[in-house]
Amino acid sequence: MLWILAQITPGDSVVSPSGWSIWMEWDYNGDGVLDAVEQSSDSIKIHDGVSTTLLGVYGPDGTYSPTNAFPLSGGRIAVSYSDPSGNVLFKIYSGFTTVEYTSPSHLYSMVQAIGDADGDGNADVTVYDGIYDTTYLYSGAAPYGLIRAYEGKMRLITPGNVLVFAHNSGNVSFKVYSNATNLVYTSSAYPYAITSDVMPFLYDNDDYADILLGTVSSSWTADFYVFSTNFLGVSEREKETETVLPGLVKNGTLKLDEGLVGATLKVMDVSGRTVATLRVRESRVRLNLPAGVYFYTLHRGDRTLSGKMVILK
Amino acid sequence: MLFVLSQISMVAHGTYPNVLLGYTGVNEDLNGDGVKDAVIYYADAGRSYTDSVVVYDGVSNTPLAVFDGTSSRYPTHHYPLSSSRLLVIYTVPSGYEYEVYDNLTLDYTGGPVSADVYDFDDLTGDGVREILIYYGDSVEIYDGSDPTVKLVTYYKPTSASMWTGFPMGDGRILLGYLTTSGTVYFEVYENFTDLVYTSPSRTASGYFSLVAMDYDGDGLLEILLSIPSPAALYTYETSYPASFLKEKPEKIKGWKEAR
């Protein structure tokens, strides 16, 4: 085997002041390279992934502080903000500096970019109100504003096609919308007691996206229902968030059942030393730990779930 | 505008009793027929260990394989090593035992070892992931195609309080260390064992992460070192072709083929 002489040289770097964190997850300026985000308790900075040039700085706005930044399309990004009372809103910026749109505020809600939900070729933004189990879909391109509200939680199947699943009287059901407004399918209601979930996935490796609905009853009986669609392909976002079972952490992100949001996660290394304790605020938990084997416990109310997990880099 | 009639219908349904929440799902194609199968970890409700693991065929929903447990030996994890090879880990009083199945037929039994066992990326490039045994102060990696062959052993330096490692592809391995004096550095090995690069040390406390990827799209791998405290991100240019890196092959395979 021919080996090329190893040439490894230090390149660019970003070093933050004390009290800031730094992470990379998305490409904000669409150049195909992940960009770096610096975050403090009241500010966010986005650095270009190639040059480390500062692309955008987002500070407090009155009582609101920035909490996250999401790439959209057409050079736009969405920055979410929250205030100490739990109000949440987002702003859409073009060119990292010009505010194109400011959303109304929603109490105790979560902002996320969802990809092209309405089929206009542009990524959109959802605000999920967990108390009223309602998703508000906002256009990520002009004309900006609320497209409509849906009962339940929304997930992108393919561009222009979304599912919205909701829980009512111990049942879970879902609806599929094309172009955000055309209701094309309403599922039956499936009973559950402990947890349930509905998600796009690839079941049979044909050209079309599938949908998985899972339920767990009070007697710990699990049911899985697979639905086929005629929607071609699976979205980039769903590829990224493909289900990762608790116990296996890939790329630093632990995917948990959404019923565990609000739980306290405690992570111990193999010697029993606690290396992380955090409140689960969304179903994807970032764990910045070295590869290896860990034990974890999840506490919520009077329930405790414990197990072993492996972090892969 | 042309509207295509939406066709959405239920095509499969399975019911599985006494599941252990968190280790259950329709998640892998284990018999290679192109359809994901269900892997169910069974336990009495509320118990913290599994009685058995059963693989159900995704088409017929009939059991393909059963990995039985007892109160002193029970299956706790399964890892597909390839489309035909499966690694099943059993917890035993002295640690772990493991079995490798070929097309769901037992091919190899390993252990017991007083160390953790899990799968690792394909170091040999034969399309089969390897088996990693983690002792805390050393790591042994065995060939997933022939688990009797030990590929390499790595030892943690005595000055290091923490380490991490993963393959960059085709025998190149990246190992990172957090030292007891509060610095981070990494090493690059070729041919599994030849040390070819040791990075400068960086001040750090807590933890760090290492990633090898074609960061700037120049066709060569870069190494990214991220330090949470004090927050810093360092990049290193390498001369390694990015084509060696097999990033998430199991996640993008189906989608790419579908295009």
PDB file of N, CA, C and O in Angstrom, chain A residues 98-141:
ATOM      1  N   THR A  98     -29.772  42.554   8.262  1.00  0.00           N
ATOM      2  CA  THR A  98     -31.024  43.276   8.019  1.00  0.00           C
ATOM      3  C   THR A  98     -32.210  42.465   8.533  1.00  0.00           C
ATOM      4  O   THR A  98     -32.424  41.316   8.108  1.00  0.00           O
ATOM      5  N   VAL A  99     -32.967  43.039   9.448  1.00  0.00           N
ATOM      6  CA  VAL A  99     -34.141  42.353   9.981  1.00  0.00           C
ATOM      7  C   VAL A  99     -35.270  42.435   8.955  1.00  0.00           C
ATOM      8  O   VAL A  99     -35.748  43.516   8.619  1.00  0.00           O
ATOM      9  N   GLU A 100     -35.669  41.282   8.447  1.00  0.00           N
ATOM     10  CA  GLU A 100     -36.745  41.230   7.463  1.00  0.00           C
ATOM     11  C   GLU A 100     -38.099  41.018   8.129  1.00  0.00           C
ATOM     12  O   GLU A 100     -39.130  41.411   7.591  1.00  0.00           O
ATOM     13  N   TYR A 101     -38.089  40.356   9.276  1.00  0.00           N
ATOM     14  CA  TYR A 101     -39.366  40.011   9.895  1.00  0.00           C
ATOM     15  C   TYR A 101     -39.140  39.737  11.375  1.00  0.00           C
ATOM     16  O   TYR A 101     -38.127  39.143  11.768  1.00  0.00           O
ATOM     17  N   THR A 102     -40.076  40.183  12.188  1.00  0.00           N
ATOM     18  CA  THR A 102     -40.093  39.860  13.622  1.00  0.00           C
ATOM     19  C   THR A 102     -41.430  39.216  13.943  1.00  0.00           C
ATOM     20  O   THR A 102     -42.485  39.787  13.650  1.00  0.00           O
ATOM     21  N   SER A 103     -41.393  38.034  14.511  1.00  0.00           N
ATOM     22  CA  SER A 103     -42.630  37.285  14.762  1.00  0.00           C
ATOM     23  C   SER A 103     -43.331  37.815  16.009  1.00  0.00           C
ATOM     24  O   SER A 103     -42.703  38.465  16.855  1.00  0.00           O
ATOM     25  N   PRO A 104     -44.611  37.504  16.157  1.00  0.00           N
ATOM     26  CA  PRO A 104     -45.262  37.736  17.448  1.00  0.00           C
ATOM     27  C   PRO A 104     -44.624  36.853  18.511  1.00  0.00           C
ATOM     28  O   PRO A 104     -43.954  35.874  18.180  1.00  0.00           O
ATOM     29  N   SER A 105     -44.848  37.157  19.769  1.00  0.00           N
ATOM     30  CA  SER A 105     -44.276  36.322  20.829  1.00  0.00           C
ATOM     31  C   SER A 105     -45.239  35.192  21.184  1.00  0.00           C
ATOM     32  O   SER A 105     -46.458  35.316  21.039  1.00  0.00           O
ATOM     33  N   HIS A 106     -44.646  34.093  21.609  1.00  0.00           N
ATOM     34  CA  HIS A 106     -45.413  32.921  22.052  1.00  0.00           C
ATOM     35  C   HIS A 106     -44.870  32.525  23.409  1.00  0.00           C
ATOM     36  O   HIS A 106     -43.655  32.457  23.600  1.00  0.00           O
ATOM     37  N   LEU A 107     -45.763  32.186  24.330  1.00  0.00           N
ATOM     38  CA  LEU A 107     -45.338  31.846  25.679  1.00  0.00           C
ATOM     39  C   LEU A 107     -44.898  30.382  25.737  1.00  0.00           C
ATOM     40  O   LEU A 107     -45.585  29.493  25.215  1.00  0.00           O
ATOM     41  N   TYR A 108     -43.770  30.131  26.393  1.00  0.00           N
ATOM     42  CA  TYR A 108     -43.251  28.774  26.623  1.00  0.00           C
ATOM     43  C   TYR A 108     -43.257  27.942  25.342  1.00  0.00           C
ATOM     44  O   TYR A 108     -43.838  26.859  25.277  1.00  0.00           O
ATOM     45  N   SER A 109     -42.641  28.434  24.307  1.00  0.00           N
ATOM     46  CA  SER A 109     -42.663  27.759  23.010  1.00  0.00           C
ATOM     47  C   SER A 109     -41.241  27.551  22.511  1.00  0.00           C
ATOM     48  O   SER A 109     -40.282  28.110  23.050  1.00  0.00           O
ATOM     49  N   MET A 110     -41.115  26.754  21.467  1.00  0.00           N
ATOM     50  CA  MET A 110     -39.802  26.419  20.924  1.00  0.00           C
ATOM     51  C   MET A 110     -39.772  26.755  19.437  1.00  0.00           C
ATOM     52  O   MET A 110     -40.656  26.345  18.682  1.00  0.00           O
ATOM     53  N   VAL A 111     -38.745  27.498  19.026  1.00  0.00           N
ATOM     54  CA  VAL A 111     -38.578  27.898  17.631  1.00  0.00           C
ATOM     55  C   VAL A 111     -37.641  26.912  16.946  1.00  0.00           C
ATOM     56  O   VAL A 111     -36.606  26.540  17.498  1.00  0.00           O
ATOM     57  N   GLN A 112     -37.998  26.495  15.735  1.00  0.00           N
ATOM     58  CA  GLN A 112     -37.112  25.633  14.954  1.00  0.00           C
ATOM     59  C   GLN A 112     -37.270  25.935  13.475  1.00  0.00           C
ATOM     60  O   GLN A 112     -38.345  26.347  13.034  1.00  0.00           O
ATOM     61  N   ALA A 113     -36.207  25.720  12.711  1.00  0.00           N
ATOM     62  CA  ALA A 113     -36.319  25.752  11.256  1.00  0.00           C
ATOM     63  C   ALA A 113     -36.752  24.361  10.815  1.00  0.00           C
ATOM     64  O   ALA A 113     -36.289  23.356  11.353  1.00  0.00           O
ATOM     65  N   ILE A 114     -37.655  24.291   9.842  1.00  0.00           N
ATOM     66  CA  ILE A 114     -38.222  22.994   9.488  1.00  0.00           C
ATOM     67  C   ILE A 114     -37.919  22.602   8.055  1.00  0.00           C
ATOM     68  O   ILE A 114     -38.213  21.502   7.621  1.00  0.00           O
ATOM     69  N   GLY A 115     -37.278  23.434   7.281  1.00  0.00           N
ATOM     70  CA  GLY A 115     -37.136  23.141   5.857  1.00  0.00           C
ATOM     71  C   GLY A 115     -38.349  23.678   5.111  1.00  0.00           C
ATOM     72  O   GLY A 115     -39.172  24.414   5.661  1.00  0.00           O
ATOM     73  N   ASP A 116     -38.465  23.291   3.858  1.00  0.00           N
ATOM     74  CA  ASP A 116     -39.533  23.841   3.014  1.00  0.00           C
ATOM     75  C   ASP A 116     -40.848  23.115   3.287  1.00  0.00           C
ATOM     76  O   ASP A 116     -41.143  22.091   2.683  1.00  0.00           O
ATOM     77  N   ALA A 117     -41.646  23.670   4.183  1.00  0.00           N
ATOM     78  CA  ALA A 117     -42.909  23.016   4.560  1.00  0.00           C
ATOM     79  C   ALA A 117     -44.036  23.361   3.597  1.00  0.00           C
ATOM     80  O   ALA A 117     -44.952  22.573   3.402  1.00  0.00           O
ATOM     81  N   ASP A 118     -43.991  24.553   3.010  1.00  0.00           N
ATOM     82  CA  ASP A 118     -45.130  24.992   2.188  1.00  0.00           C
ATOM     83  C   ASP A 118     -44.883  24.822   0.688  1.00  0.00           C
ATOM     84  O   ASP A 118     -45.717  25.215  -0.124  1.00  0.00           O
ATOM     85  N   GLY A 119     -43.743  24.241   0.314  1.00  0.00           N
ATOM     86  CA  GLY A 119     -43.506  23.911  -1.084  1.00  0.00           C
ATOM     87  C   GLY A 119     -43.147  25.082  -1.972  1.00  0.00           C
ATOM     88  O   GLY A 119     -43.227  24.963  -3.197  1.00  0.00           O
ATOM     89  N   ASP A 120     -42.713  26.217  -1.379  1.00  0.00           N
ATOM     90  CA  ASP A 120     -42.339  27.359  -2.214  1.00  0.00           C
ATOM     91  C   ASP A 120     -40.842  27.403  -2.495  1.00  0.00           C
ATOM     92  O   ASP A 120     -40.352  28.370  -3.084  1.00  0.00           O
ATOM     93  N   GLY A 121     -40.114  26.381  -2.061  1.00  0.00           N
ATOM     94  CA  GLY A 121     -38.680  26.325  -2.321  1.00  0.00           C
ATOM     95  C   GLY A 121     -37.832  26.984  -1.258  1.00  0.00           C
ATOM     96  O   GLY A 121     -36.606  27.011  -1.372  1.00  0.00           O
ATOM     97  N   ASN A 122     -38.453  27.518  -0.214  1.00  0.00           N
ATOM     98  CA  ASN A 122     -37.718  28.189   0.854  1.00  0.00           C
ATOM     99  C   ASN A 122     -37.978  27.511   2.194  1.00  0.00           C
ATOM    100  O   ASN A 122     -39.100  27.044   2.452  1.00  0.00           O
ATOM    101  N   ALA A 123     -36.943  27.474   3.034  1.00  0.00           N
ATOM    102  CA  ALA A 123     -37.092  26.903   4.368  1.00  0.00           C
ATOM    103  C   ALA A 123     -38.028  27.768   5.198  1.00  0.00           C
ATOM    104  O   ALA A 123     -38.060  29.000   5.051  1.00  0.00           O
ATOM    105  N   ASP A 124     -38.797  27.135   6.067  1.00  0.00           N
ATOM    106  CA  ASP A 124     -39.759  27.840   6.905  1.00  0.00           C
ATOM    107  C   ASP A 124     -39.406  27.660   8.377  1.00  0.00           C
ATOM    108  O   ASP A 124     -38.451  26.968   8.721  1.00  0.00           O
ATOM    109  N   VAL A 125     -40.213  28.307   9.232  1.00  0.00           N
ATOM    110  CA  VAL A 125     -39.928  28.315  10.664  1.00  0.00           C
ATOM    111  C   VAL A 125     -41.177  27.844  11.408  1.00  0.00           C
ATOM    112  O   VAL A 125     -42.298  28.248  11.069  1.00  0.00           O
ATOM    113  N   THR A 126     -40.989  26.972  12.409  1.00  0.00           N
ATOM    114  CA  THR A 126     -42.112  26.584  13.257  1.00  0.00           C
ATOM    115  C   THR A 126     -41.890  27.081  14.675  1.00  0.00           C
ATOM    116  O   THR A 126     -40.755  27.199  15.147  1.00  0.00           O
ATOM    117  N   VAL A 127     -43.004  27.401  15.332  1.00  0.00           N
ATOM    118  CA  VAL A 127     -43.001  27.707  16.762  1.00  0.00           C
ATOM    119  C   VAL A 127     -43.943  26.699  17.406  1.00  0.00           C
ATOM    120  O   VAL A 127     -45.136  26.664  17.077  1.00  0.00           O
ATOM    121  N   TYR A 128     -43.406  25.853  18.276  1.00  0.00           N
ATOM    122  CA  TYR A 128     -44.229  24.814  18.898  1.00  0.00           C
ATOM    123  C   TYR A 128     -44.565  25.205  20.324  1.00  0.00           C
ATOM    124  O   TYR A 128     -43.679  25.426  21.150  1.00  0.00           O
ATOM    125  N   ASP A 129     -45.863  25.295  20.600  1.00  0.00           N
ATOM    126  CA  ASP A 129     -46.364  25.602  21.931  1.00  0.00           C
ATOM    127  C   ASP A 129     -46.699  24.275  22.604  1.00  0.00           C
ATOM    128  O   ASP A 129     -47.708  23.636  22.274  1.00  0.00           O
ATOM    129  N   GLY A 130     -45.847  23.825  23.522  1.00  0.00           N
ATOM    130  CA  GLY A 130     -46.023  22.525  24.136  1.00  0.00           C
ATOM    131  C   GLY A 130     -47.189  22.464  25.100  1.00  0.00           C
ATOM    132  O   GLY A 130     -47.725  21.396  25.370  1.00  0.00           O
ATOM    133  N   ILE A 131     -47.595  23.586  25.638  1.00  0.00           N
ATOM    134  CA  ILE A 131     -48.714  23.577  26.592  1.00  0.00           C
ATOM    135  C   ILE A 131     -50.020  23.301  25.864  1.00  0.00           C
ATOM    136  O   ILE A 131     -50.841  22.492  26.300  1.00  0.00           O
ATOM    137  N   TYR A 132     -50.214  23.973  24.741  1.00  0.00           N
ATOM    138  CA  TYR A 132     -51.452  23.771  23.972  1.00  0.00           C
ATOM    139  C   TYR A 132     -51.239  22.805  22.807  1.00  0.00           C
ATOM    140  O   TYR A 132     -52.132  22.655  21.978  1.00  0.00           O
ATOM    141  N   ASP A 133     -50.069  22.152  22.720  1.00  0.00           N
ATOM    142  CA  ASP A 133     -49.748  21.184  21.670  1.00  0.00           C
ATOM    143  C   ASP A 133     -50.125  21.750  20.301  1.00  0.00           C
ATOM    144  O   ASP A 133     -50.891  21.140  19.547  1.00  0.00           O
ATOM    145  N   THR A 134     -49.600  22.916  20.007  1.00  0.00           N
ATOM    146  CA  THR A 134     -49.950  23.615  18.770  1.00  0.00           C
ATOM    147  C   THR A 134     -48.678  24.053  18.052  1.00  0.00           C
ATOM    148  O   THR A 134     -47.744  24.554  18.685  1.00  0.00           O
ATOM    149  N   THR A 135     -48.644  23.838  16.738  1.00  0.00           N
ATOM    150  CA  THR A 135     -47.518  24.294  15.929  1.00  0.00           C
ATOM    151  C   THR A 135     -47.967  25.489  15.087  1.00  0.00           C
ATOM    152  O   THR A 135     -49.004  25.422  14.410  1.00  0.00           O
ATOM    153  N   TYR A 136     -47.190  26.548  15.144  1.00  0.00           N
ATOM    154  CA  TYR A 136     -47.421  27.718  14.296  1.00  0.00           C
ATOM    155  C   TYR A 136     -46.368  27.687  13.184  1.00  0.00           C
ATOM    156  O   TYR A 136     -45.165  27.664  13.470  1.00  0.00           O
ATOM    157  N   LEU A 137     -46.824  27.663  11.940  1.00  0.00           N
ATOM    158  CA  LEU A 137     -45.905  27.615  10.805  1.00  0.00           C
ATOM    159  C   LEU A 137     -45.791  29.010  10.199  1.00  0.00           C
ATOM    160  O   LEU A 137     -46.804  29.613   9.806  1.00  0.00           O
ATOM    161  N   TYR A 138     -44.557  29.512  10.155  1.00  0.00           N
ATOM    162  CA  TYR A 138     -44.289  30.839   9.590  1.00  0.00           C
ATOM    163  C   TYR A 138     -43.484  30.687   8.302  1.00  0.00           C
ATOM    164  O   TYR A 138     -42.597  29.834   8.210  1.00  0.00           O
ATOM    165  N   SER A 139     -43.788  31.539   7.341  1.00  0.00           N
ATOM    166  CA  SER A 139     -43.039  31.542   6.096  1.00  0.00           C
ATOM    167  C   SER A 139     -41.616  32.033   6.340  1.00  0.00           C
ATOM    168  O   SER A 139     -41.408  33.041   7.029  1.00  0.00           O
ATOM    169  N   GLY A 140     -40.653  31.350   5.764  1.00  0.00           N
ATOM    170  CA  GLY A 140     -39.264  31.770   5.903  1.00  0.00           C
ATOM    171  C   GLY A 140     -38.808  32.693   4.798  1.00  0.00           C
ATOM    172  O   GLY A 140     -37.619  32.998   4.689  1.00  0.00           O
ATOM    173  N   ALA A 141     -39.746  33.101   3.915  1.00  0.00           N
ATOM    174  CA  ALA A 141     -39.419  34.019   2.823  1.00  0.00           C
ATOM    175  C   ALA A 141     -40.608  34.953   2.610  1.00  0.00           C
ATOM    176  O   ALA A 141     -41.727  34.668   3.060  1.00  0.00           O
TER     177      ALA A 141
END
